[in-house]
PDB file of C-alpha atoms and ligand atoms in Angstrom:
ATOM      1  CA  MET A   1     113.655  86.095  98.200  1.00  0.00           C
ATOM      2  CA  SER A   2     115.163  82.627  98.561  1.00  0.00           C
ATOM      3  CA  GLU A   3     113.178  79.846  96.978  1.00  0.00           C
ATOM      4  CA  THR A   4     114.518  77.304  99.455  1.00  0.00           C
ATOM      5  CA  SER A   5     114.180  77.328 103.234  1.00  0.00           C
ATOM      6  CA  GLU A   6     117.766  78.588 103.346  1.00  0.00           C
ATOM      7  CA  THR A   7     118.176  82.254 104.257  1.00  0.00           C
ATOM      8  CA  SER A   8     120.471  84.054 101.849  1.00  0.00           C
ATOM      9  CA  VAL A   9     122.718  86.925 102.942  1.00  0.00           C
ATOM     10  CA  VAL A  10     124.801  88.759 100.351  1.00  0.00           C
ATOM     11  CA  VAL A  11     127.701  91.009 101.374  1.00  0.00           C
ATOM     12  CA  VAL A  12     128.487  93.541  98.622  1.00  0.00           C
ATOM     13  CA  TYR A  13     131.641  95.510  99.256  1.00  0.00           C
ATOM     14  CA  HIS A  14     134.481  97.485  97.763  1.00  0.00           C
ATOM     15  CA  SER A  15     137.998  97.388  99.173  1.00  0.00           C
ATOM     16  CA  GLY A  16     140.969  99.218  97.680  1.00  0.00           C
ATOM     17  CA  TYR A  17     143.661  97.756  99.947  1.00  0.00           C
ATOM     18  CA  GLY A  18     142.047  94.717 101.577  1.00  0.00           C
ATOM     19  CA  HIS A  19     140.981  96.078 104.974  1.00  0.00           C
ATOM     20  CA  THR A  20     137.287  96.292 104.152  1.00  0.00           C
ATOM     21  CA  GLU A  21     137.514  92.895 102.467  1.00  0.00           C
ATOM     22  CA  THR A  22     138.735  91.152 105.631  1.00  0.00           C
ATOM     23  CA  ILE A  23     135.836  92.665 107.571  1.00  0.00           C
ATOM     24  CA  ALA A  24     133.404  91.607 104.805  1.00  0.00           C
ATOM     25  CA  LYS A  25     134.669  88.034 105.136  1.00  0.00           C
ATOM     26  CA  THR A  26     134.278  88.064 108.903  1.00  0.00           C
ATOM     27  CA  ILE A  27     130.720  89.405 108.584  1.00  0.00           C
ATOM     28  CA  ALA A  28     129.927  86.573 106.144  1.00  0.00           C
ATOM     29  CA  GLN A  29     131.340  84.013 108.599  1.00  0.00           C
ATOM     30  CA  GLY A  30     129.261  85.543 111.386  1.00  0.00           C
ATOM     31  CA  ALA A  31     126.167  85.346 109.198  1.00  0.00           C
ATOM     32  CA  GLU A  32     126.812  81.682 108.419  1.00  0.00           C
ATOM     33  CA  SER A  33     127.088  80.896 112.138  1.00  0.00           C
ATOM     34  CA  VAL A  34     123.289  81.198 112.141  1.00  0.00           C
ATOM     35  CA  GLU A  35     121.702  77.863 111.263  1.00  0.00           C
ATOM     36  CA  GLY A  36     120.248  77.721 107.751  1.00  0.00           C
ATOM     37  CA  VAL A  37     121.996  80.865 106.541  1.00  0.00           C
ATOM     38  CA  LYS A  38     124.180  80.979 103.442  1.00  0.00           C
ATOM     39  CA  ALA A  39     126.377  84.037 102.898  1.00  0.00           C
ATOM     40  CA  THR A  40     127.810  85.164  99.555  1.00  0.00           C
ATOM     41  CA  LEU A  41     130.531  87.771  99.038  1.00  0.00           C
ATOM     42  CA  ILE A  42     130.294  90.044  95.992  1.00  0.00           C
ATOM     43  CA  LYS A  43     132.810  92.692  94.947  1.00  0.00           C
ATOM     44  CA  ALA A  44     130.976  95.908  94.114  1.00  0.00           C
ATOM     45  CA  ASP A  45     133.487  96.749  91.379  1.00  0.00           C
ATOM     46  CA  ASP A  46     133.397  93.324  89.709  1.00  0.00           C
ATOM     47  CA  GLU A  47     132.208  93.904  86.151  1.00  0.00           C
ATOM     48  CA  ASN A  48     130.584  90.464  86.159  1.00  0.00           C
ATOM     49  CA  LYS A  49     129.027  90.667  89.590  1.00  0.00           C
ATOM     50  CA  ASP A  50     126.117  88.399  90.358  1.00  0.00           C
ATOM     51  CA  TRP A  51     123.037  90.645  90.307  1.00  0.00           C
ATOM     52  CA  ASP A  52     120.873  87.505  90.404  1.00  0.00           C
ATOM     53  CA  ALA A  53     122.327  86.561  93.784  1.00  0.00           C
ATOM     54  CA  MET A  54     121.372  90.005  95.078  1.00  0.00           C
ATOM     55  CA  ALA A  55     117.887  89.638  93.589  1.00  0.00           C
ATOM     56  CA  ALA A  56     117.453  86.311  95.361  1.00  0.00           C
ATOM     57  CA  ALA A  57     118.881  87.448  98.705  1.00  0.00           C
ATOM     58  CA  ASP A  58     116.896  87.890 101.894  1.00  0.00           C
ATOM     59  CA  ALA A  59     119.459  90.416 103.129  1.00  0.00           C
ATOM     60  CA  ILE A  60     122.108  92.553 101.463  1.00  0.00           C
ATOM     61  CA  ILE A  61     124.896  94.026 103.587  1.00  0.00           C
ATOM     62  CA  PHE A  62     126.703  96.964 101.958  1.00  0.00           C
ATOM     63  CA  GLY A  63     130.339  97.739 102.768  1.00  0.00           C
ATOM     64  CA  SER A  64     132.760 100.447 101.672  1.00  0.00           C
ATOM     65  CA  PRO A  65     135.967 101.939 102.977  1.00  0.00           C
ATOM     66  CA  THR A  66     135.646 105.586 103.966  1.00  0.00           C
ATOM     67  CA  TYR A  67     137.466 107.633 101.350  1.00  0.00           C
ATOM     68  CA  MET A  68     137.379 111.412 101.724  1.00  0.00           C
ATOM     69  CA  GLY A  69     134.641 111.134 104.348  1.00  0.00           C
ATOM     70  CA  SER A  70     132.422 109.227 101.960  1.00  0.00           C
ATOM     71  CA  VAL A  71     131.861 105.874 100.274  1.00  0.00           C
ATOM     72  CA  SER A  72     134.618 105.094  97.782  1.00  0.00           C
ATOM     73  CA  GLY A  73     134.174 106.088  94.156  1.00  0.00           C
ATOM     74  CA  GLN A  74     134.002 102.424  93.220  1.00  0.00           C
ATOM     75  CA  PHE A  75     131.176 101.791  95.673  1.00  0.00           C
ATOM     76  CA  LYS A  76     129.329 104.861  94.402  1.00  0.00           C
ATOM     77  CA  MET A  77     129.574 103.411  90.894  1.00  0.00           C
ATOM     78  CA  PHE A  78     127.833 100.304  92.204  1.00  0.00           C
ATOM     79  CA  MET A  79     125.171 102.445  93.861  1.00  0.00           C
ATOM     80  CA  ASP A  80     124.509 104.184  90.577  1.00  0.00           C
ATOM     81  CA  GLU A  81     124.512 100.903  88.641  1.00  0.00           C
ATOM     82  CA  SER A  82     121.839  99.640  91.048  1.00  0.00           C
ATOM     83  CA  SER A  83     119.433 102.281  89.722  1.00  0.00           C
ATOM     84  CA  LYS A  84     118.400  99.624  87.191  1.00  0.00           C
ATOM     85  CA  VAL A  85     117.109  97.581  90.135  1.00  0.00           C
ATOM     86  CA  TRP A  86     115.603 100.707  91.713  1.00  0.00           C
ATOM     87  CA  PHE A  87     113.313 101.231  88.698  1.00  0.00           C
ATOM     88  CA  THR A  88     111.515  97.990  89.493  1.00  0.00           C
ATOM     89  CA  GLN A  89     112.080  98.249  93.264  1.00  0.00           C
ATOM     90  CA  GLY A  90     113.651  94.805  93.007  1.00  0.00           C
ATOM     91  CA  TRP A  91     115.167  94.952  96.497  1.00  0.00           C
ATOM     92  CA  LYS A  92     112.027  96.279  98.211  1.00  0.00           C
ATOM     93  CA  ASP A  93     111.464  94.779 101.676  1.00  0.00           C
ATOM     94  CA  LYS A  94     114.801  92.974 101.794  1.00  0.00           C
ATOM     95  CA  ILE A  95     116.849  93.411 104.957  1.00  0.00           C
ATOM     96  CA  ALA A  96     119.767  95.846 104.549  1.00  0.00           C
ATOM     97  CA  ALA A  97     122.730  96.789 106.723  1.00  0.00           C
ATOM     98  CA  GLY A  98     126.065  98.533 106.265  1.00  0.00           C
ATOM     99  CA  PHE A  99     129.679  98.715 107.358  1.00  0.00           C
ATOM    100  CA  THR A 100     132.741 100.838 106.763  1.00  0.00           C
ATOM    101  CA  VAL A 101     136.464 100.908 107.556  1.00  0.00           C
ATOM    102  CA  SER A 102     138.530 104.074 107.975  1.00  0.00           C
ATOM    103  CA  GLY A 103     142.062 104.988 108.943  1.00  0.00           C
ATOM    104  CA  SER A 104     141.171 107.455 111.702  1.00  0.00           C
ATOM    105  CA  GLN A 105     139.169 106.671 114.818  1.00  0.00           C
ATOM    106  CA  SER A 106     136.406 108.902 113.495  1.00  0.00           C
ATOM    107  CA  GLY A 107     137.578 109.752 109.984  1.00  0.00           C
ATOM    108  CA  ASP A 108     134.042 111.079 109.335  1.00  0.00           C
ATOM    109  CA  LYS A 109     132.916 107.534 108.656  1.00  0.00           C
ATOM    110  CA  LEU A 110     129.428 108.025 110.103  1.00  0.00           C
ATOM    111  CA  ASN A 111     128.778 109.871 106.860  1.00  0.00           C
ATOM    112  CA  THR A 112     129.574 106.680 104.949  1.00  0.00           C
ATOM    113  CA  LEU A 113     127.104 104.657 107.008  1.00  0.00           C
ATOM    114  CA  ILE A 114     124.438 107.312 106.533  1.00  0.00           C
ATOM    115  CA  GLN A 115     125.049 107.188 102.785  1.00  0.00           C
ATOM    116  CA  LEU A 116     124.536 103.436 102.880  1.00  0.00           C
ATOM    117  CA  GLN A 117     121.377 103.802 104.962  1.00  0.00           C
ATOM    118  CA  VAL A 118     119.903 106.386 102.590  1.00  0.00           C
ATOM    119  CA  PHE A 119     120.874 104.137  99.679  1.00  0.00           C
ATOM    120  CA  ALA A 120     118.956 101.261 101.282  1.00  0.00           C
ATOM    121  CA  ALA A 121     115.964 103.556 101.804  1.00  0.00           C
ATOM    122  CA  GLN A 122     116.051 104.492  98.114  1.00  0.00           C
ATOM    123  CA  HIS A 123     115.625 100.794  97.430  1.00  0.00           C
ATOM    124  CA  SER A 124     112.800 100.539 100.027  1.00  0.00           C
ATOM    125  CA  MET A 125     114.868  98.107 102.065  1.00  0.00           C
ATOM    126  CA  VAL A 126     114.520  97.492 105.806  1.00  0.00           C
ATOM    127  CA  TRP A 127     117.606  98.761 107.656  1.00  0.00           C
ATOM    128  CA  VAL A 128     119.062  96.734 110.518  1.00  0.00           C
ATOM    129  CA  PRO A 129     121.506  98.663 112.728  1.00  0.00           C
ATOM    130  CA  LEU A 130     124.567  97.283 114.503  1.00  0.00           C
ATOM    131  CA  GLY A 131     122.651  95.956 117.508  1.00  0.00           C
ATOM    132  CA  ILE A 132     125.573  96.071 119.954  1.00  0.00           C
ATOM    133  CA  LEU A 133     125.881  98.613 122.767  1.00  0.00           C
ATOM    134  CA  PRO A 134     128.874 100.967 122.540  1.00  0.00           C
ATOM    135  CA  GLY A 135     132.021  99.800 124.313  1.00  0.00           C
ATOM    136  CA  ASN A 136     135.282 101.526 125.199  1.00  0.00           C
ATOM    137  CA  ASN A 137     133.459 104.521 126.677  1.00  0.00           C
ATOM    138  CA  SER A 138     134.080 104.452 130.422  1.00  0.00           C
ATOM    139  CA  SER A 139     137.017 104.510 132.834  1.00  0.00           C
ATOM    140  CA  THR A 140     136.869 100.736 133.172  1.00  0.00           C
ATOM    141  CA  ALA A 141     136.331 100.037 129.474  1.00  0.00           C
ATOM    142  CA  SER A 142     138.928  99.140 126.855  1.00  0.00           C
ATOM    143  CA  VAL A 143     139.595  98.864 123.141  1.00  0.00           C
ATOM    144  CA  GLU A 144     139.014  95.142 123.570  1.00  0.00           C
ATOM    145  CA  ASP A 145     135.291  95.847 124.029  1.00  0.00           C
ATOM    146  CA  LEU A 146     132.910  94.926 121.234  1.00  0.00           C
ATOM    147  CA  ASN A 147     131.883  98.028 119.289  1.00  0.00           C
ATOM    148  CA  ARG A 148     134.959  99.899 120.572  1.00  0.00           C
ATOM    149  CA  LEU A 149     134.190 102.763 118.165  1.00  0.00           C
ATOM    150  CA  GLY A 150     130.694 103.266 119.585  1.00  0.00           C
ATOM    151  CA  ALA A 151     128.586 103.041 116.423  1.00  0.00           C
ATOM    152  CA  ALA A 152     124.850 102.373 116.248  1.00  0.00           C
ATOM    153  CA  THR A 153     123.824 102.842 112.599  1.00  0.00           C
ATOM    154  CA  GLY A 154     126.041 100.070 111.285  1.00  0.00           C
ATOM    155  CA  LEU A 155     129.436  98.466 111.785  1.00  0.00           C
ATOM    156  CA  MET A 156     132.466 100.708 112.067  1.00  0.00           C
ATOM    157  CA  ALA A 157     136.016  99.355 111.938  1.00  0.00           C
ATOM    158  CA  GLN A 158     139.339 101.173 111.949  1.00  0.00           C
ATOM    159  CA  ALA A 159     142.622 100.158 110.352  1.00  0.00           C
ATOM    160  CA  ASN A 160     145.907 101.903 111.118  1.00  0.00           C
ATOM    161  CA  THR A 161     147.142 103.392 107.877  1.00  0.00           C
ATOM    162  CA  ASP A 162     150.615 101.862 108.188  1.00  0.00           C
ATOM    163  CA  GLN A 163     149.358  98.320 108.728  1.00  0.00           C
ATOM    164  CA  GLY A 164     148.295  95.761 106.146  1.00  0.00           C
ATOM    165  CA  ALA A 165     145.001  93.918 106.050  1.00  0.00           C
ATOM    166  CA  ASP A 166     146.671  90.929 107.728  1.00  0.00           C
ATOM    167  CA  VAL A 167     146.741  92.811 111.061  1.00  0.00           C
ATOM    168  CA  ALA A 168     144.312  95.722 110.682  1.00  0.00           C
ATOM    169  CA  PRO A 169     141.523  96.228 111.598  1.00  0.00           C
ATOM    170  CA  GLN A 170     142.373  94.753 114.982  1.00  0.00           C
ATOM    171  CA  ALA A 171     140.806  91.584 116.421  1.00  0.00           C
ATOM    172  CA  THR A 172     138.174  93.532 118.402  1.00  0.00           C
ATOM    173  CA  ASP A 173     136.707  94.865 115.177  1.00  0.00           C
ATOM    174  CA  HIS A 174     136.599  91.361 113.712  1.00  0.00           C
ATOM    175  CA  ARG A 175     134.790  90.089 116.809  1.00  0.00           C
ATOM    176  CA  THR A 176     132.312  92.953 116.442  1.00  0.00           C
ATOM    177  CA  ALA A 177     131.951  92.207 112.721  1.00  0.00           C
ATOM    178  CA  ALA A 178     131.167  88.540 113.404  1.00  0.00           C
ATOM    179  CA  LYS A 179     128.454  89.528 115.904  1.00  0.00           C
ATOM    180  CA  PHE A 180     127.074  92.040 113.413  1.00  0.00           C
ATOM    181  CA  GLY A 181     126.900  89.395 110.667  1.00  0.00           C
ATOM    182  CA  GLU A 182     125.136  87.049 113.060  1.00  0.00           C
ATOM    183  CA  HIS A 183     122.674  89.774 114.059  1.00  0.00           C
ATOM    184  CA  VAL A 184     121.787  90.702 110.481  1.00  0.00           C
ATOM    185  CA  ALA A 185     121.455  87.043 109.473  1.00  0.00           C
ATOM    186  CA  ALA A 186     119.176  86.269 112.432  1.00  0.00           C
ATOM    187  CA  SER A 187     117.081  89.328 111.551  1.00  0.00           C
ATOM    188  CA  ALA A 188     116.862  88.192 107.915  1.00  0.00           C
ATOM    189  CA  LYS A 189     115.820  84.727 108.987  1.00  0.00           C
ATOM    190  CA  ARG A 190     113.002  86.093 111.160  1.00  0.00           C
ATOM    191  CA  TRP A 191     111.965  88.544 108.452  1.00  0.00           C
ATOM    192  CA  ALA A 192     111.892  85.804 105.781  1.00  0.00           C
ATOM    193  CA  VAL A 193     109.529  83.717 107.922  1.00  0.00           C
ATOM    194  CA  ALA A 194     107.282  86.724 108.523  1.00  0.00           C
ATOM    195  CA  ALA A 195     107.231  87.840 104.871  1.00  0.00           C
TER     196      ALA A 195
HETATM  197  C1  FMN B 201     141.547 107.925  98.730  1.00  0.00           C
HETATM  198  C2  FMN B 201     141.525 107.641 100.197  1.00  0.00           C
HETATM  199  C3  FMN B 201     140.772 108.453 101.027  1.00  0.00           C
HETATM  200  C4  FMN B 201     140.709 108.190 102.399  1.00  0.00           C
HETATM  201  N1  FMN B 201     139.910 108.985 103.189  1.00  0.00           N
HETATM  202  C5  FMN B 201     139.799 108.709 104.504  1.00  0.00           C
HETATM  203  C6  FMN B 201     138.923 109.470 105.326  1.00  0.00           C
HETATM  204  O1  FMN B 201     138.213 110.352 104.893  1.00  0.00           O
HETATM  205  N2  FMN B 201     138.906 109.175 106.656  1.00  0.00           N
HETATM  206  C7  FMN B 201     139.697 108.206 107.199  1.00  0.00           C
HETATM  207  O2  FMN B 201     139.677 108.014 108.404  1.00  0.00           O
HETATM  208  N3  FMN B 201     140.486 107.419 106.414  1.00  0.00           N
HETATM  209  C8  FMN B 201     140.539 107.639 105.099  1.00  0.00           C
HETATM  210  N4  FMN B 201     141.325 106.853 104.303  1.00  0.00           N
HETATM  211  C9  FMN B 201     141.940 105.652 104.880  1.00  0.00           C
HETATM  212  C10 FMN B 201     141.127 104.414 104.573  1.00  0.00           C
HETATM  213  O3  FMN B 201     139.782 104.582 105.014  1.00  0.00           O
HETATM  214  C11 FMN B 201     141.721 103.200 105.269  1.00  0.00           C
HETATM  215  O4  FMN B 201     143.050 103.029 104.829  1.00  0.00           O
HETATM  216  C12 FMN B 201     140.922 101.935 105.019  1.00  0.00           C
HETATM  217  O5  FMN B 201     141.448 100.905 105.820  1.00  0.00           O
HETATM  218  C13 FMN B 201     140.976 101.522 103.558  1.00  0.00           C
HETATM  219  O6  FMN B 201     140.187 100.380 103.378  1.00  0.00           O
HETATM  220  P1  FMN B 201     140.496  99.382 102.178  1.00  0.00           P
HETATM  221  O7  FMN B 201     141.835  98.732 102.469  1.00  0.00           O
HETATM  222  O8  FMN B 201     139.382  98.391 102.205  1.00  0.00           O
HETATM  223  O9  FMN B 201     140.519 100.199 100.913  1.00  0.00           O
HETATM  224  C14 FMN B 201     141.418 107.094 102.952  1.00  0.00           C
HETATM  225  C15 FMN B 201     142.184 106.290 102.099  1.00  0.00           C
HETATM  226  C16 FMN B 201     142.221 106.547 100.745  1.00  0.00           C
HETATM  227  C17 FMN B 201     143.030 105.645  99.852  1.00  0.00           C
END
């Protein structure tokens, strides 16, 4: 855990084409909107990634695109690499949360979030869900609603497959991502005081 009074949130993600990366950045910004919280972005497939930053974090947020209804191969490599940490339960009792981006509205991406949740459980981490009621699910609702994809387990975003990361996922998903980052950071801050 952090040695200073600052709460540390690390966002570890893989992104093949940039969509998941833009969401990761928005989550980090949302986390830093909470007073006393510092957020760090780490690429899961970076050979020189900062394992020490993860070891020192109060919260780790895991993010992967949904590829073939699953986390990406690159993110799975990271999961397997983390078995070195698992042996010593180095992430035990840290806050964990997860997010994913897919091309389809569903795209089977709940499976990706469940993989991330089980992964966090393997590390004995404390899972924080999205924390935002589902939107876009009534006759008066719209895709402009926060949580337009109606997730609960973690953050879901969707990016049209013919659009670049500069425009997709759409602004609603970024607004949801910022709230999610804020929620996880606030949870980590409370948890760090209690621990
Ligand atoms: C190998 C591969 C597999 C994919 N599988 C799925 C899938 O199962 N469901 C889905 O909705 N989209 C799927 N997509 C689309 C991606 O989830 C989507 O383009 C996403 O925005 C990619 O995120 P990234 O730019 O961070 O890599 C797939 C894309 C690739 C390249």
